[in-house]
Amino acid sequence: MSSHVSHTPVRAARVRTLVRAETAATRRAVTLAASALFTLTALTALSAHAQSAASGSAAPASASRAAQSLHIPAGSLQQGLVAFAQQTGLMISYDAAQIADKRTAGVSGTYTPSLALAILIEGTGLQASGQPNGGYIVAPGPNAASGGAAGAAVALPQTNVNARAERDVARGPVVGYVAQRSDTATKSDTSIMQTSQSISVIPRDQMNDQGVQTVTDALKYAAGVNADPYGSDTRADWFYIRGFNADVYWDGLRVPQIANRPGSYAAIRVDPYTLERVEVLRGPSSILYGAGDLGGLVNLVSKAPSAEPYREIGIDYGTFDRRQLRVDMTGPANEDGTLLYRITGLGRASNSQTDNVSDDRIMLQPSITWRPNAQTSFTWFVNYMQDNMGSSVSYGPALGMVNPSRWGRIDRDLLTGDPAFDRYRKTQVATGYRFEHRLNDALQFRSTARFTHMDLDYESIYGTALLADQRTLQRTAYQAEPILNGWQLDNNVQYDTKTGPIAHKVVGGVDFQTQRFLNRVWTGTAPSLDLYAPVYGVKGVLPANPTTSTDQTQTQLGLYLQDQMRWDRWYLTLGGREDFTWSTTDNNINNTSVKQTPNKFTWRAGLLYESAIGLSPYFSYSTSFLPTLSTNLAGAPLQPTTGQQYEIGLKYQPVNTNAIFTASLFNLTQQNVSTADPANTRNTIQTGEVRSRGVELEARMSVTSKFNMVASYTYQDVEVTRSNNTDLGKRPYGVPRNMASFWADYNFGNVGDVKLGAGAGVRYLGQTAGDSVNSFSVPSVTLVDAALHADIGWRWRLQLNATNLFDRTYVAGCNTTVQCYYGTGRTVIGSVTARW
């Protein structure tokens, strides 16, 4: 055989075994024009193939030997070979009948084509024969078992695959833990190694291995993210990025939020079982998404209908009597494959750590994709979800939870509300579409829209003060019936062109979003509670009329333009955006109305160099803004908060290794923060400032198909640098200075038809401030997670997951001296999944 690159001994052994170069008749290469959705580097290489095909000459074999970034998900081997040809521009010939029933574990990473193909067909009994034109013939090896009785050979037509680059790599499945591409940071299919901003992708494989039950669970091993600030509170997915609240996006569109707060008891949630990947974009993103928090955003990417038939049914049972049924089915809906479907559903009946608090859910998400041709795709989906928790959450005083009380520690499972009064019933419905059309090789149009509805019936009794006896908690009765409706629309055009030696990927668009929030709140009295000898059954008393009745409408229209330029190995990204916002808050009790119309221009610049040895140093600067939905004492609307970030980093992807290492240094500053007016403490002025700076390290590796690993470390120094309040010079509560995590999953190999594997992880959350004036601290904690799994053939998977394996009792975070939240104790969930 011949090998034109050096690679590791393990990979080289596979190549020697599975790839054999032999002489054969030359086949004429036929390649179509390169897709503009590939990175500019791939564009240059593929355009050479297109020119070669146009001139009628075969592509030189040497042109196909360079290492390149590939992403081919697990599935049928035929679909894998199609994706291989699409992404490399090489001709692959095979007999369709010989591979009809074969599957592949896929390949993802930077590899030479020969090595990637060897990994792709590993274990199938096939071998790949190199051809003079740079392509390959895939056929049974000399030791392959005969597929039928001896007799005359039957000549079958061969299938030639030579197609355009895969269109949905940025949002598609990932093999292992290392994603190569994303569109969250740029709204275009871009290599992560060519993106001048820190980004993490948590793929489906990692979520499956870790047995995540919420979006928060999926983020616990990501750098820069505190995904456990409120512990066992199940009303929302709560997390901070780089010390600030994080915005949540769902398939690239903002999830409607109450008063611009990503975390709220009335938050719209997405079940992680519907997701293909969870992406974390750190730092400001207003240039593409408009109003947003400074720390970053989390983009939830849904599972999409697939041309490859796949079905699974799973049953879960675990701690807190958790019983859950999962269903995920996808495939072609008609004979010609122009219609694809997917149905994802989940039903759950469960208790929770807190006594008398349930965690029941019903979720259904059907979707359908219409692809009349290779240039056009339209996907429509509906999501219905209903949560019934029976109560809300239990939080208590720091004295007895964080610090010792004379009566000992407050029980971790104590409900500080009342089961006779509390209830939490939330219904949400969402529907939307994603449309893509490529007009030609240089121009494409994308449109995404969604409508979201949420209504909540919520009653709760919660603590407000701890009396001097250190055991009596004063409480308040609370009822809310919020209704939230939101519409989001984003249209953009991508144009790929060149000006001399500089290649451009230009994205320009307009997005529109509006939401209407109807808020009705009743606040009343409730009996106090003995924290160490609770008595329930005495309901709270609520007034007949609401104490809060507001109707709030927020609208945003944004115009944005971004140019990703490439010259040689240099990548320069420049972008700007103008936002127009309108908000109206009507107070139905006082018959007053407050209108705000702030406009803001934001921009971003980033420079990256992609070296030949896999190193990509980068620098970026970006800005953000977020409207403040409040007024000063005179009734004048407050101005939006603004933010800036400087970030310098280094990304490293070793050649022929499916791994990405990222290191970043950041400095963020938020201005126009509300603070007290020294001349009149009842008034609010906007001279406050918060600064966050630190370092993040993250490593992701998928070494062969057996070992996957993710590790991270975060140091962040967050401080209130300007304020007229007592928080000046203090740390915001709930933000640890140090965080670290490590998770690895290993497949030991086969024992007969059973493939055994195990995973283990450790998470460290540093000390946090307990309140805004830092009057006490919440101790650090180290938690251990573990998993065992067994795959019986391909059809069955048995799995056991444990979080907080050693059952540490800890406080996840506090807001005040009477609002502290226990973290979740040991949770064990066993699952059985059937696939076909």
Tab-separated table of C-alpha atoms in Angstrom, residues 474-737:
chain	number	residue	atom	x	y	z
A	474	GLN	CA	-42.063	33.675	58.388
A	475	ARG	CA	-43.793	33.094	55.068
A	476	THR	CA	-45.813	34.809	52.339
A	477	ALA	CA	-48.534	33.395	50.098
A	478	TYR	CA	-48.094	33.994	46.381
A	479	GLN	CA	-50.179	33.283	43.303
A	480	ALA	CA	-49.328	34.075	39.669
A	481	GLU	CA	-51.112	33.410	36.395
A	482	PRO	CA	-48.758	34.730	33.705
A	483	ILE	CA	-49.387	34.325	29.978
A	484	LEU	CA	-46.564	34.805	27.492
A	485	ASN	CA	-46.794	34.873	23.688
A	486	GLY	CA	-43.780	35.435	21.468
A	487	TRP	CA	-43.067	35.665	17.734
A	488	GLN	CA	-39.556	35.498	16.294
A	489	LEU	CA	-38.470	35.792	12.647
A	490	ASP	CA	-34.987	35.891	11.099
A	491	ASN	CA	-34.295	36.260	7.367
A	492	ASN	CA	-30.779	36.433	5.984
A	493	VAL	CA	-28.826	36.084	2.758
A	494	GLN	CA	-25.334	34.624	2.459
A	495	TYR	CA	-23.129	35.633	-0.455
A	496	ASP	CA	-19.753	34.037	-1.129
A	497	THR	CA	-17.379	35.927	-3.384
A	498	LYS	CA	-13.756	36.972	-3.871
A	499	THR	CA	-12.018	40.302	-4.271
A	500	GLY	CA	-8.582	39.497	-5.568
A	501	PRO	CA	-6.859	37.122	-3.135
A	502	ILE	CA	-9.455	37.729	-0.396
A	503	ALA	CA	-12.445	35.401	-0.097
A	504	HIS	CA	-15.612	36.744	1.517
A	505	LYS	CA	-18.532	35.070	3.237
A	506	VAL	CA	-21.060	37.878	3.664
A	507	VAL	CA	-24.187	37.401	5.782
A	508	GLY	CA	-26.788	40.136	5.891
A	509	GLY	CA	-30.265	39.992	7.297
A	510	VAL	CA	-33.173	41.371	9.232
A	511	ASP	CA	-34.789	39.841	12.265
A	512	PHE	CA	-37.977	40.727	14.067
A	513	GLN	CA	-39.262	39.601	17.427
A	514	THR	CA	-42.122	40.618	19.629
A	515	GLN	CA	-43.589	39.245	22.801
A	516	ARG	CA	-46.554	40.070	24.980
A	517	PHE	CA	-46.522	39.227	28.670
A	518	LEU	CA	-49.698	39.416	30.743
A	519	ASN	CA	-48.847	39.240	34.426
A	520	ARG	CA	-51.349	38.781	37.243
A	521	VAL	CA	-50.009	38.325	40.773
A	522	TRP	CA	-51.709	37.981	44.149
A	523	THR	CA	-49.626	38.376	47.320
A	524	GLY	CA	-51.065	37.534	50.737
A	525	THR	CA	-50.346	36.126	54.147
A	526	ALA	CA	-49.348	32.650	55.251
A	527	PRO	CA	-48.674	30.995	58.617
A	528	SER	CA	-45.115	30.631	59.789
A	529	LEU	CA	-43.364	27.260	59.654
A	530	ASP	CA	-41.297	25.402	62.224
A	531	LEU	CA	-38.326	24.254	60.116
A	532	TYR	CA	-37.545	21.336	62.456
A	533	ALA	CA	-41.121	20.209	63.214
A	534	PRO	CA	-43.195	21.335	60.222
A	535	VAL	CA	-46.980	21.269	60.286
A	536	TYR	CA	-48.807	21.516	56.973
A	537	GLY	CA	-52.385	21.981	55.871
A	538	VAL	CA	-52.998	25.634	56.837
A	539	LYS	CA	-53.476	27.488	53.583
A	540	GLY	CA	-52.373	30.994	52.792
A	541	VAL	CA	-54.807	33.881	52.421
A	542	LEU	CA	-54.847	35.804	49.121
A	543	PRO	CA	-56.697	39.032	48.280
A	544	ALA	CA	-59.632	38.932	45.880
A	545	ASN	CA	-57.967	41.334	43.440
A	546	PRO	CA	-54.456	41.033	42.071
A	547	THR	CA	-51.728	43.076	43.725
A	548	THR	CA	-49.868	43.236	40.390
A	549	SER	CA	-51.584	43.513	37.020
A	550	THR	CA	-49.417	44.534	34.084
A	551	ASP	CA	-49.480	44.036	30.322
A	552	GLN	CA	-46.065	44.327	28.729
A	553	THR	CA	-45.173	44.326	25.034
A	554	GLN	CA	-41.584	44.217	23.744
A	555	THR	CA	-40.634	44.491	20.074
A	556	GLN	CA	-37.250	44.444	18.379
A	557	LEU	CA	-36.265	44.993	14.750
A	558	GLY	CA	-32.633	44.425	13.819
A	559	LEU	CA	-30.578	44.948	10.668
A	560	TYR	CA	-27.216	43.194	10.588
A	561	LEU	CA	-24.294	42.699	8.213
A	562	GLN	CA	-21.210	40.533	8.680
A	563	ASP	CA	-18.238	39.747	6.461
A	564	GLN	CA	-15.994	36.754	7.149
A	565	MET	CA	-12.860	37.404	5.120
A	566	ARG	CA	-10.046	34.999	4.386
A	567	TRP	CA	-6.613	35.743	2.991
A	568	ASP	CA	-4.283	32.773	2.915
A	569	ARG	CA	-4.517	31.456	6.520
A	570	TRP	CA	-5.786	34.704	8.023
A	571	TYR	CA	-9.465	35.130	8.919
A	572	LEU	CA	-10.919	38.545	9.664
A	573	THR	CA	-14.543	38.916	10.789
A	574	LEU	CA	-16.250	42.311	10.865
A	575	GLY	CA	-19.891	42.897	11.644
A	576	GLY	CA	-22.328	45.588	12.672
A	577	ARG	CA	-25.978	45.797	13.639
A	578	GLU	CA	-28.584	48.479	14.273
A	579	ASP	CA	-31.458	47.589	16.594
A	580	PHE	CA	-34.757	49.406	17.013
A	581	THR	CA	-36.732	48.464	20.103
A	582	TRP	CA	-40.144	49.395	21.439
A	583	SER	CA	-41.595	48.429	24.793
A	584	THR	CA	-44.810	49.351	26.534
A	585	THR	CA	-45.724	48.468	30.113
A	586	ASP	CA	-49.335	49.106	31.115
A	587	ASN	CA	-50.138	49.084	34.831
A	588	ASN	CA	-53.793	48.100	35.048
A	589	ILE	CA	-54.068	49.011	38.732
A	590	ASN	CA	-52.641	52.530	38.537
A	591	ASN	CA	-53.838	53.086	34.949
A	592	THR	CA	-50.379	54.205	33.894
A	593	SER	CA	-48.289	53.354	30.857
A	594	VAL	CA	-44.530	53.523	30.342
A	595	LYS	CA	-43.089	53.503	26.830
A	596	GLN	CA	-39.452	52.984	25.903
A	597	THR	CA	-37.861	53.199	22.450
A	598	PRO	CA	-34.108	52.746	22.815
A	599	ASN	CA	-32.075	52.117	19.658
A	600	LYS	CA	-28.543	50.811	19.662
A	601	PHE	CA	-25.677	50.051	17.275
A	602	THR	CA	-23.395	47.146	18.190
A	603	TRP	CA	-20.403	45.684	16.408
A	604	ARG	CA	-17.770	42.979	16.508
A	605	ALA	CA	-14.299	42.385	15.079
A	606	GLY	CA	-12.253	39.221	15.196
A	607	LEU	CA	-8.919	38.117	13.760
A	608	LEU	CA	-7.701	34.506	13.607
A	609	TYR	CA	-4.720	32.737	12.080
A	610	GLU	CA	-5.079	29.039	11.213
A	611	SER	CA	-1.622	27.517	11.121
A	612	ALA	CA	-0.602	24.381	9.272
A	613	ILE	CA	0.142	22.562	12.528
A	614	GLY	CA	-3.380	22.943	13.913
A	615	LEU	CA	-2.909	26.054	16.070
A	616	SER	CA	-5.406	28.921	15.706
A	617	PRO	CA	-4.613	32.012	17.822
A	618	TYR	CA	-7.325	34.681	17.757
A	619	PHE	CA	-8.404	38.049	19.123
A	620	SER	CA	-11.897	39.530	19.201
A	621	TYR	CA	-13.780	42.571	20.430
A	622	SER	CA	-17.556	42.676	20.707
A	623	THR	CA	-20.313	44.821	22.218
A	624	SER	CA	-23.803	44.245	23.573
A	625	PHE	CA	-26.867	46.018	24.922
A	626	LEU	CA	-29.944	45.035	26.934
A	627	PRO	CA	-33.011	47.241	27.506
A	628	THR	CA	-33.834	47.977	31.158
A	629	LEU	CA	-37.589	47.692	31.641
A	630	SER	CA	-37.904	50.149	34.509
A	631	THR	CA	-38.136	53.850	35.296
A	632	ASN	CA	-36.539	56.308	37.701
A	633	LEU	CA	-38.378	58.168	40.439
A	634	ALA	CA	-39.603	60.763	37.956
A	635	GLY	CA	-41.094	58.080	35.722
A	636	ALA	CA	-38.486	58.447	32.979
A	637	PRO	CA	-37.468	55.166	31.279
A	638	LEU	CA	-34.015	53.851	32.114
A	639	GLN	CA	-31.425	53.398	29.378
A	640	PRO	CA	-30.240	49.968	28.217
A	641	THR	CA	-27.231	48.419	29.895
A	642	THR	CA	-24.252	48.176	27.563
A	643	GLY	CA	-21.265	45.867	27.483
A	644	GLN	CA	-17.899	45.261	25.847
A	645	GLN	CA	-15.617	42.264	25.731
A	646	TYR	CA	-11.970	41.791	24.806
A	647	GLU	CA	-10.998	38.186	24.231
A	648	ILE	CA	-7.730	36.581	23.209
A	649	GLY	CA	-7.439	32.849	22.762
A	650	LEU	CA	-5.782	29.842	21.219
A	651	LYS	CA	-7.416	26.795	19.644
A	652	TYR	CA	-5.523	23.640	18.843
A	653	GLN	CA	-6.568	20.641	16.768
A	654	PRO	CA	-3.766	18.132	16.159
A	655	VAL	CA	-3.774	16.692	12.643
A	656	ASN	CA	-5.265	13.198	12.421
A	657	THR	CA	-6.635	13.539	15.941
A	658	ASN	CA	-10.291	14.099	16.716
A	659	ALA	CA	-9.710	16.662	19.442
A	660	ILE	CA	-10.029	20.398	20.055
A	661	PHE	CA	-8.241	22.283	22.834
A	662	THR	CA	-9.265	25.859	23.629
A	663	ALA	CA	-7.699	28.470	25.910
A	664	SER	CA	-9.130	31.970	26.244
A	665	LEU	CA	-8.540	35.124	28.264
A	666	PHE	CA	-11.461	37.525	28.587
A	667	ASN	CA	-12.307	40.938	30.002
A	668	LEU	CA	-15.960	42.003	30.078
A	669	THR	CA	-17.405	45.278	31.337
A	670	GLN	CA	-21.092	46.093	31.804
A	671	GLN	CA	-22.134	49.773	32.078
A	672	ASN	CA	-25.360	51.661	32.760
A	673	VAL	CA	-26.056	49.360	35.712
A	674	SER	CA	-28.764	50.718	37.994
A	675	THR	CA	-27.673	52.042	41.386
A	676	ALA	CA	-28.986	54.363	44.079
A	677	ASP	CA	-28.943	58.117	43.597
A	678	PRO	CA	-26.755	59.713	46.332
A	679	ALA	CA	-28.985	62.791	46.286
A	680	ASN	CA	-32.164	60.764	46.771
A	681	THR	CA	-31.874	57.105	47.723
A	682	ARG	CA	-35.402	56.452	46.449
A	683	ASN	CA	-34.265	57.366	42.953
A	684	THR	CA	-32.305	55.178	40.536
A	685	ILE	CA	-29.444	56.349	38.361
A	686	GLN	CA	-27.325	54.373	35.903
A	687	THR	CA	-23.722	54.900	36.882
A	688	GLY	CA	-23.036	51.352	38.055
A	689	GLU	CA	-20.526	49.016	36.445
A	690	VAL	CA	-19.655	45.322	36.710
A	691	ARG	CA	-16.428	43.768	35.442
A	692	SER	CA	-15.596	40.133	34.736
A	693	ARG	CA	-12.191	38.888	33.682
A	694	GLY	CA	-10.552	35.511	33.717
A	695	VAL	CA	-9.329	32.473	31.848
A	696	GLU	CA	-11.029	29.388	30.456
A	697	LEU	CA	-9.503	26.089	29.378
A	698	GLU	CA	-11.430	23.335	27.643
A	699	ALA	CA	-10.413	20.067	26.001
A	700	ARG	CA	-12.583	17.728	23.946
A	701	MET	CA	-11.326	14.428	22.588
A	702	SER	CA	-12.751	11.395	20.815
A	703	VAL	CA	-9.840	8.981	20.481
A	704	THR	CA	-10.953	6.072	18.260
A	705	SER	CA	-14.535	4.935	18.752
A	706	LYS	CA	-13.776	3.776	22.302
A	707	PHE	CA	-12.657	6.811	24.293
A	708	ASN	CA	-14.366	10.195	24.678
A	709	MET	CA	-13.311	12.921	27.066
A	710	VAL	CA	-14.159	16.500	28.011
A	711	ALA	CA	-12.331	18.605	30.595
A	712	SER	CA	-12.495	22.255	31.605
A	713	TYR	CA	-11.154	24.808	34.055
A	714	THR	CA	-12.447	28.331	34.663
A	715	TYR	CA	-11.056	31.194	36.690
A	716	GLN	CA	-13.219	34.313	36.759
A	717	ASP	CA	-12.847	37.478	38.801
A	718	VAL	CA	-16.226	39.221	38.802
A	719	GLU	CA	-16.614	42.461	40.737
A	720	VAL	CA	-18.984	45.418	41.058
A	721	THR	CA	-16.556	48.203	40.168
A	722	ARG	CA	-18.940	51.187	40.329
A	723	SER	CA	-21.944	51.514	42.605
A	724	ASN	CA	-23.568	53.802	45.139
A	725	ASN	CA	-24.884	50.784	47.032
A	726	THR	CA	-23.289	48.479	49.581
A	727	ASP	CA	-22.271	46.051	46.828
A	728	LEU	CA	-19.366	48.244	45.655
A	729	GLY	CA	-16.224	46.151	45.357
A	730	LYS	CA	-18.179	42.955	46.024
A	731	ARG	CA	-18.710	39.786	44.054
A	732	PRO	CA	-22.179	39.098	42.614
A	733	TYR	CA	-23.805	36.193	44.406
A	734	GLY	CA	-23.855	32.743	42.835
A	735	VAL	CA	-20.656	33.240	40.804
A	736	PRO	CA	-17.744	30.952	41.779
A	737	ARG	CA	-14.215	32.198	41.215
